[in-house]
Structures are given as C-alpha cells and as structure tokens.
Coordinates of N, CA and C in Angstrom, one line a residue:
M1264 N 0.8 -1.2 0.0 CA 0.0 0.0 0.1 C 0.9 1.2 0.1
S1265 N 0.7 2.1 -1.0 CA 1.2 3.4 -0.8 C 0.6 4.6 -0.9
L1266 N 1.1 5.8 -0.2 CA 0.4 6.9 0.0 C 0.9 7.6 -1.0
Q1267 N 1.3 7.5 -2.1 CA 1.7 8.3 -3.2 C 0.7 9.1 -3.6
N1268 N -0.8 8.7 -3.7 CA -1.8 9.7 -4.3 C -2.8 10.0 -3.4
F1269 N -2.1 9.8 -2.0 CA -3.1 10.4 -1.0 C -3.0 12.1 -0.9
T1270 N -4.2 12.5 -1.1 CA -4.4 14.0 -1.0 C -5.4 14.5 0.2
A1271 N -5.2 15.5 0.5 CA -6.3 16.0 1.5 C -7.7 16.2 1.1
I1272 N -7.9 16.3 -0.3 CA -9.2 16.0 -0.9 C -9.7 14.8 -0.7
S1273 N -8.8 14.0 -1.0 CA -9.3 12.2 -0.9 C -9.3 12.1 0.6
L1274 N -8.7 12.5 1.6 CA -9.1 12.2 3.2 C -10.4 13.2 3.4
L1275 N -10.6 14.3 2.9 CA -12.1 15.0 3.1 C -13.2 14.2 2.6
L1276 N -13.0 13.7 1.2 CA -14.1 13.0 0.8 C -14.3 11.6 1.7
A1277 N -13.5 11.1 2.1 CA -13.7 9.8 2.8 C -14.3 9.9 4.3
L1278 N -13.9 11.1 4.7 CA -14.5 11.4 6.1 C -15.9 12.1 5.7
L1279 N -16.1 12.8 4.6 CA -17.3 13.3 4.5 C -18.4 12.0 4.3
A1280 N -17.8 11.0 3.6 CA -18.8 9.7 3.4 C -18.9 9.1 4.6
L1281 N -17.8 8.8 5.7 CA -18.4 8.5 6.7 C -19.2 9.0 7.8
A1282 N -18.9 10.7 7.6 CA -20.1 11.3 8.5 C -21.4 11.1 7.8
G1283 N -21.6 11.2 6.6 CA -22.8 10.9 6.0 C -23.5 9.8 6.4
I1284 N -23.1 8.5 6.2 CA -23.4 7.3 6.6 C -23.9 7.2 8.2
T1285 N -22.8 7.9 8.9 CA -23.2 7.7 10.4 C -24.3 8.5 10.8
L1286 N -24.2 9.8 10.2 CA -25.5 10.9 10.5 C -26.8 10.0 10.1
G1287 N -26.7 9.5 8.7 CA -28.0 8.7 8.1 C -28.6 7.5 9.0
T1288 N -27.4 6.9 9.5 CA -27.8 5.7 10.3 C -28.4 6.4 11.7
L1289 N -27.9 7.1 12.3 CA -28.8 7.9 13.7 C -30.0 8.3 13.2
Y1290 N -30.0 9.3 12.1 CA -31.4 9.7 11.7 C -32.5 8.5 11.5
Q1291 N -32.1 7.7 10.9 CA -33.0 6.6 10.6 C -33.6 5.9 11.7
K1292 N -32.6 5.6 12.7 CA -32.8 5.1 14.0 C -33.8 5.9 14.8
R1293 N -33.6 7.2 14.8 CA -34.5 8.1 15.6 C -35.8 8.1 14.6
Y1294 N -36.0 8.5 13.6 CA -37.2 9.0 12.9 C -37.8 7.9 12.1
C1295 N -37.2 7.0 11.9 CA -37.9 5.7 11.0 C -37.1 4.4 11.3
P1296 N -37.3 4.0 12.6 CA -36.7 2.9 13.1 C -37.3 1.5 12.4
S1297 N -38.4 1.7 12.1 CA -39.0 0.2 11.5 C -39.8 0.8 10.0
F1298 N -39.7 0.0 9.0 CA -40.1 0.3 7.5 C -39.9 -1.0 6.9
D1299 N -40.8 -0.9 5.7 CA -40.7 -1.9 4.7 C -39.1 -2.0 4.1
L1300 N -38.7 -3.0 3.9 CA -37.1 -2.9 3.4 C -37.2 -2.6 2.0
R1301 N -38.3 -3.2 1.1 CA -38.3 -3.0 -0.3 C -38.5 -1.6 -0.3
S1302 N -39.5 -0.8 0.0 CA -39.8 0.7 -0.2 C -38.5 1.5 0.4
G1303 N -38.1 1.1 1.5 CA -36.9 2.0 1.9 C -35.6 1.9 1.1
S1304 N -35.5 0.6 0.3 CA -34.6 0.5 -0.7 C -34.6 1.5 -2.0
V1305 N -35.9 1.1 -2.5 CA -36.3 1.8 -3.6 C -36.0 3.5 -3.5
I1306 N -36.5 4.0 -2.2 CA -36.4 5.3 -2.1 C -34.9 5.8 -2.0
Q1307 N -34.0 4.8 -1.2 CA -32.7 5.0 -1.4 C -32.1 5.3 -2.6
F1308 N -32.1 4.0 -3.3 CA -31.5 3.9 -4.6 C -32.2 5.0 -5.5
T1309 N -33.4 5.4 -5.5 CA -33.9 6.4 -6.4 C -33.2 7.7 -6.0
A1310 N -33.3 8.0 -5.0 CA -32.2 9.3 -4.3 C -30.9 9.2 -5.1
A1311 N -30.2 8.0 -4.9 CA -28.8 8.2 -5.4 C -29.1 8.3 -6.9
L1312 N -29.8 7.8 -7.6 CA -29.8 7.9 -9.0 C -30.1 9.4 -9.4
V1313 N -30.8 10.2 -8.5 CA -31.0 11.4 -8.9 C -29.8 12.3 -8.9
V1314 N -29.1 12.0 -7.7 CA -27.8 12.6 -7.6 C -26.8 12.3 -8.3
L1315 N -26.6 10.9 -8.8 CA -25.5 10.5 -9.7 C -25.6 10.2 -10.7
L1316 N -26.7 10.0 -11.5 CA -26.9 10.1 -12.9 C -26.5 11.4 -13.6
P1317 N -26.8 12.5 -13.3 CA -26.1 13.8 -13.7 C -24.7 13.7 -13.9
V1318 N -23.9 13.2 -12.9 CA -22.4 13.1 -12.6 C -22.0 12.2 -13.7
A1319 N -22.6 10.8 -13.6 CA -22.1 9.8 -14.6 C -22.4 10.4 -16.1
L1320 N -23.6 11.1 -16.5 CA -23.7 11.6 -17.8 C -22.5 12.6 -18.1
A1321 N -22.2 13.5 -17.3 CA -21.1 14.3 -17.4 C -19.7 13.7 -17.6
T1322 N -19.4 12.8 -16.9 CA -18.2 12.4 -16.9 C -17.9 10.7 -17.5
E1323 N -18.7 10.3 -17.8 CA -18.5 8.8 -18.2 C -18.9 8.7 -19.8
T1324 N -18.6 7.7 -20.5 CA -18.5 7.4 -21.9 C -20.1 6.8 -22.0
M1325 N -20.5 6.0 -21.0 CA -21.7 5.1 -20.9 C -21.7 4.2 -21.8
Q1326 N -20.5 3.5 -22.2 CA -20.4 2.4 -22.8 C -19.8 1.2 -22.0
V1327 N -20.2 0.0 -22.0 CA -20.0 -1.1 -21.3 C -19.4 -2.2 -21.9
R1328 N -18.2 -2.6 -21.4 CA -17.5 -3.8 -22.3 C -18.1 -4.9 -21.4
W1329 N -19.0 -6.0 -22.0 CA -19.2 -7.1 -21.4 C -18.1 -8.0 -21.2
S1330 N -18.2 -8.6 -19.9 CA -17.0 -9.6 -20.0 C -17.5 -10.5 -18.6
G1331 N -16.9 -11.6 -18.3 CA -17.1 -12.3 -17.1 C -16.8 -11.8 -15.8
E1332 N -15.6 -11.0 -16.0 CA -15.1 -10.3 -14.8 C -16.4 -9.2 -14.6
F1333 N -16.8 -8.4 -15.7 CA -17.7 -7.4 -15.5 C -18.9 -8.0 -14.7
L1334 N -19.3 -9.0 -15.1 CA -20.7 -9.6 -14.8 C -20.6 -10.0 -13.4
F1335 N -19.5 -10.7 -13.0 CA -19.1 -11.0 -11.7 C -19.1 -9.6 -10.6
A1336 N -18.3 -8.6 -11.2 CA -18.3 -7.4 -10.0 C -19.9 -6.9 -10.3
L1337 N -20.4 -6.8 -11.2 CA -21.9 -6.1 -11.3 C -22.8 -7.0 -10.2
G1338 N -22.8 -8.3 -10.4 CA -23.5 -9.3 -9.3 C -23.0 -8.9 -8.0
W1339 N -21.9 -8.9 -7.7 CA -21.3 -8.7 -6.5 C -21.8 -7.5 -6.0
L1340 N -21.9 -6.6 -6.7 CA -22.2 -5.0 -6.4 C -23.8 -4.9 -6.0
V1341 N -24.6 -5.6 -6.8 CA -26.1 -5.6 -6.8 C -26.7 -6.4 -5.8
L1342 N -26.1 -7.8 -5.9 CA -26.4 -8.8 -4.9 C -26.1 -8.6 -3.4
V1343 N -24.7 -8.6 -3.5 CA -24.2 -8.7 -2.1 C -24.2 -7.3 -1.3
L1344 N -23.8 -6.4 -2.2 CA -23.7 -4.9 -1.6 C -25.2 -4.4 -1.6
S1345 N -25.5 -3.7 -2.6 CA -27.0 -3.4 -2.7 C -28.1 -3.9 -1.8
V1346 N -28.3 -5.2 -2.1 CA -29.4 -5.9 -1.6 C -28.9 -6.5 -0.1
G1347 N -27.9 -7.3 -0.1 CA -27.4 -8.0 0.9 C -27.0 -6.9 2.0
A1348 N -26.1 -6.1 1.8 CA -25.4 -5.3 2.7 C -26.4 -4.3 3.3
T1349 N -27.2 -3.8 2.5 CA -28.5 -2.6 2.8 C -29.3 -3.3 3.6
S1350 N -29.8 -4.5 3.4 CA -31.0 -5.0 4.1 C -30.4 -5.6 5.5
L1351 N -29.2 -5.8 5.6 CA -28.2 -6.0 6.8 C -28.2 -4.9 7.7
L1352 N -27.7 -3.8 7.0 CA -27.7 -2.8 7.7 C -29.1 -2.2 8.3
F1353 N -30.2 -2.2 7.6 CA -31.4 -1.9 7.9 C -31.8 -2.6 9.1
R1354 N -31.8 -4.1 9.2 CA -32.3 -4.7 10.2 C -31.1 -4.4 11.4
L1355 N -30.0 -4.3 11.3 CA -29.3 -3.7 12.5 C -29.7 -2.7 12.7
I1356 N -30.1 -1.6 12.3 CA -30.4 -0.4 12.9 C -31.6 -0.5 13.6
E1357 N -33.0 -1.5 13.1 CA -33.8 -1.5 13.6 C -34.0 -2.4 14.8
Q1358 N -32.9 -3.1 15.0 CA -32.8 -4.1 16.3 C -31.7 -3.6 17.2
G1359 N -30.9 -2.6 16.8 CA -29.7 -2.4 17.9 C -29.6 -0.8 18.0
A1360 N -28.6 -0.8 19.0 CA -28.4 0.8 19.1 C -27.5 1.4 18.0
A1361 N -28.2 2.8 17.5 CA -27.6 3.2 16.1 C -26.1 3.4 16.2
T1362 N -25.7 3.9 17.6 CA -24.0 4.0 17.5 C -23.2 2.7 17.4
R1363 N -23.8 1.7 17.8 CA -23.1 0.4 17.6 C -22.9 -0.2 16.4
V1364 N -24.3 0.0 15.7 CA -24.3 -0.2 14.2 C -23.3 1.0 13.3
S1365 N -23.4 1.8 13.6 CA -22.5 3.0 12.7 C -21.1 2.5 13.0
S1366 N -20.7 2.2 14.3 CA -19.3 2.0 14.5 C -18.8 0.8 13.9
L1367 N -19.9 -0.2 13.2 CA -19.3 -1.3 12.3 C -18.4 -0.6 10.9
F1368 N -19.2 0.7 10.5 CA -18.4 1.0 9.3 C -17.0 1.1 9.5
Y1369 N -16.4 1.3 10.6 CA -15.0 1.5 11.0 C -13.9 0.3 10.4
L1370 N -15.0 -1.0 10.4 CA -14.2 -2.1 10.0 C -14.0 -2.1 8.4
T1371 N -14.8 -1.5 7.7 CA -14.8 -1.6 6.7 C -13.6 -1.8 5.6
P1372 N -12.5 -0.6 6.2 CA -11.2 -0.8 5.4 C -10.5 -1.8 5.6
A1373 N -10.5 -2.3 7.0 CA -9.8 -3.4 7.3 C -10.2 -4.7 6.6
V1374 N -11.6 -4.9 6.6 CA -12.1 -6.2 6.1 C -11.7 -6.0 4.4
T1375 N -11.8 -5.0 3.8 CA -11.5 -4.8 2.6 C -9.9 -5.0 2.1
A1376 N -9.1 -4.7 3.1 CA -7.5 -5.0 3.0 C -7.4 -6.4 3.2
I1377 N -8.2 -7.0 3.8 CA -8.1 -8.3 4.2 C -8.3 -9.2 3.1
M1378 N -9.6 -8.9 2.4 CA -10.0 -9.5 1.3 C -9.0 -9.2 0.1
A1379 N -8.6 -8.3 -0.1 CA -7.6 -7.9 -1.0 C -6.1 -8.7 -0.8
Y1380 N -5.7 -9.0 0.5 CA -4.8 -9.7 0.6 C -4.7 -11.1 0.2
L1381 N -6.1 -11.7 0.7 CA -6.4 -13.1 0.6 C -6.6 -13.2 -1.2
M1382 N -7.2 -12.3 -1.9 CA -7.8 -12.6 -3.1 C -6.8 -12.2 -4.0
F1383 N -5.9 -11.3 -3.9 CA -5.1 -10.3 -4.9 C -3.6 -10.3 -4.4
D1384 N -3.2 -11.0 -3.3 CA -1.7 -10.9 -3.1 C -1.4 -9.7 -2.7
E1385 N -2.3 -8.8 -2.0 CA -1.8 -7.4 -1.7 C -1.0 -7.6 -0.4
T1386 N -0.3 -6.5 -0.1 CA 0.7 -6.4 0.8 C 0.0 -5.6 2.1
L1387 N 0.1 -6.3 3.4 CA -0.4 -5.7 4.5 C 1.0 -5.2 5.2
T1388 N 1.0 -3.9 5.2 CA 2.1 -3.5 6.0 C 1.9 -3.5 7.2
P1389 N 2.9 -3.1 8.3 CA 3.0 -2.8 9.6 C 1.9 -1.6 9.9
V1390 N 1.9 -0.3 9.0 CA 1.1 0.6 9.5 C -0.5 0.3 9.3
A1391 N -0.5 -0.6 8.1 CA -1.8 -1.1 7.7 C -2.5 -1.9 9.0
L1392 N -1.6 -2.8 9.3 CA -1.9 -4.0 10.3 C -2.3 -3.0 11.5
A1393 N -1.5 -2.0 12.0 CA -1.7 -1.2 13.2 C -2.9 -0.5 13.0
G1394 N -3.4 0.0 12.0 CA -4.6 0.8 11.9 C -5.8 -0.1 12.1
M1395 N -5.6 -1.5 11.4 CA -6.8 -2.5 11.2 C -7.0 -2.8 13.1
A1396 N -5.8 -2.9 13.4 CA -6.1 -3.3 14.9 C -6.7 -2.1 15.9
A1397 N -6.2 -0.8 15.5 CA -6.9 0.1 16.3 C -8.3 0.2 16.0
A1398 N -8.8 0.1 14.8 CA -10.2 0.0 14.3 C -10.8 -1.0 15.1
V1399 N -10.4 -2.1 15.0 CA -10.9 -3.3 15.7 C -11.1 -3.2 17.2
V1400 N -10.2 -2.6 18.0 CA -10.2 -2.2 19.3 C -11.4 -1.0 19.4
G1401 N -11.3 0.0 18.8 CA -12.3 1.0 18.9 C -13.8 0.5 18.7
V1402 N -14.1 -0.5 17.8 CA -15.2 -1.0 17.3 C -15.7 -2.0 18.6
A1403 N -14.7 -2.8 19.3 CA -14.7 -3.5 20.4 C -15.3 -2.7 21.6
L1404 N -14.6 -1.6 21.7 CA -14.9 -0.6 22.9 C -16.4 -0.1 22.9
V1405 N -16.6 0.4 21.8 CA -18.2 0.6 21.5 C -19.2 -0.2 21.7
N1406 N -19.1 -1.5 21.5 CA -19.8 -2.6 21.3 C -19.9 -3.6 22.7
R1407 N -19.1 -3.3 23.4 CA -19.0 -3.9 24.8 C -20.0 -3.7 25.6
G1408 N -20.7 -4.5 26.3 CA -21.4 -4.5 27.2 C -22.8 -4.8 26.9
P1409 N -23.9 -4.8 27.5 CA -25.4 -4.7 27.0 C -26.1 -3.9 26.5
A1410 N -26.6 -4.0 25.5 CA -27.4 -2.8 24.6 C -28.2 -2.1 25.6
P1411 N -28.3 -0.8 25.2 CA -29.3 0.1 26.1 C -30.6 -0.5 25.6
P1412 N -31.8 -0.5 26.5 CA -33.2 -0.9 26.0 C -33.5 0.3 25.0
S1413 N -34.5 -0.4 24.1 CA -34.8 0.4 22.8 C -35.5 1.7 23.2
G1414 N -36.1 1.8 24.3 CA -36.7 3.0 24.7 C -35.9 4.1 25.7
A1415 N -34.4 3.6 25.6 CA -33.8 4.6 26.3 C -33.5 5.9 25.8
G1416 N -33.6 6.9 26.7 CA -33.2 8.2 26.2 C -34.7 8.9 25.7
K1417 N -36.0 8.3 25.4 CA -37.0 8.7 25.1 C -37.7 9.1 26.4
P1418 N -38.6 10.2 26.3 CA -39.3 10.8 27.7 C -40.5 10.1 27.8
V1419 N -40.6 9.8 29.2 CA -41.7 8.8 29.6 C -43.0 9.8 29.8
D1420 N -44.2 8.9 29.3 CA -45.7 9.6 28.9 C -45.9 9.3 30.6
A1421 N -46.2 10.3 31.3 CA -46.8 10.2 32.7 C -48.0 9.9 32.7
A1422 N -48.9 10.1 31.7 CA -50.2 9.3 31.8 C -50.2 7.6 31.4
R1423 N -49.2 7.2 30.9 CA -49.3 5.9 30.5 C -49.0 5.2 31.9
I1424 N -48.0 5.8 32.7 CA -47.7 4.9 33.7 C -48.6 5.3 35.3
G1425 N -49.6 6.0 34.8 CA -50.6 6.1 36.0 C -50.4 7.5 37.0
A1426 N -49.3 8.4 36.5 CA -49.1 9.4 37.5 C -50.2 10.8 37.4

C-alpha cells in the first residue's frame, strides 16, 4: 500500500462519506426505525440515482464492455452490497443501538484490505495492520456490554404510567 496518491481532498471525501453514513444511520434510528425494506431500498436507490446520474452523464462514456469479470463485479455490487448489505444494515439499525451499528463502518477498510490480501496478494504493511488493530479495538470498545433498552433516552409519558 502506498500513500503516493493520498491528498487532503481524498481524506476529506472519505471523512465526508463516513460522516454522511453515520448521520444517516442515527437519523434512521430516531425517525424511521421500522419500515418496509423494499420501500426503503427503492427510496434510497432512487435518491442516489437522482444525484449520481447527472455526474455519470457528464463524466462517463456510458459504454459497457461486457465480460465475465464485469458480470461478476456487477452481480457482487447488486446482490451482495446493494441488496444484502443494505438489508443487513437496515435490520441492524432496527434491532440495535445506532451508535453500535454505525461503529461497524470503521471495520470496512480493514475487511477490504484483508480481502485484497487473500484474493489479490496485496501486501499488508505494519502501518496497515496497526490501523486495523486500532479500528477493531475501537469498535470492540463501542460494542462491549449489554445494549441499552430500545426506549432508552425517550421521555416517559406520565399518563401511561398512571401518574
């Protein structure tokens, strides 16, 4: 792994993406904790289409070279990431504490690096391993102990408890 192409802009964009998905997770947990997965996915993917289609039209050739590798990658992106991971994320948010769920995003670079090591013989440098260890320890600290009750932090309705 090389830091040759590392720039302040790339760091800013990565942090912006992480902040966006973390804030989205917290928003979803608070304002729409339970909804139909199909409807939620359609809304999310339509919003992404509206934002990203103009960018794609302006910057891409819109030509596809069909190949086995392309079909495998497309299948992985659609089935595993778009359908599988998004459904899993929605279920985790629905059943768990949003902070704990959002902390799992910090494991994405480590898991990706390990997959690249296993699949493409990428090198894991001591700095990369130290970063992975720090992320794992951080996520473990966030996720230790019992989850707070689902109603924790919400005001109690005095009429419901007979006061």
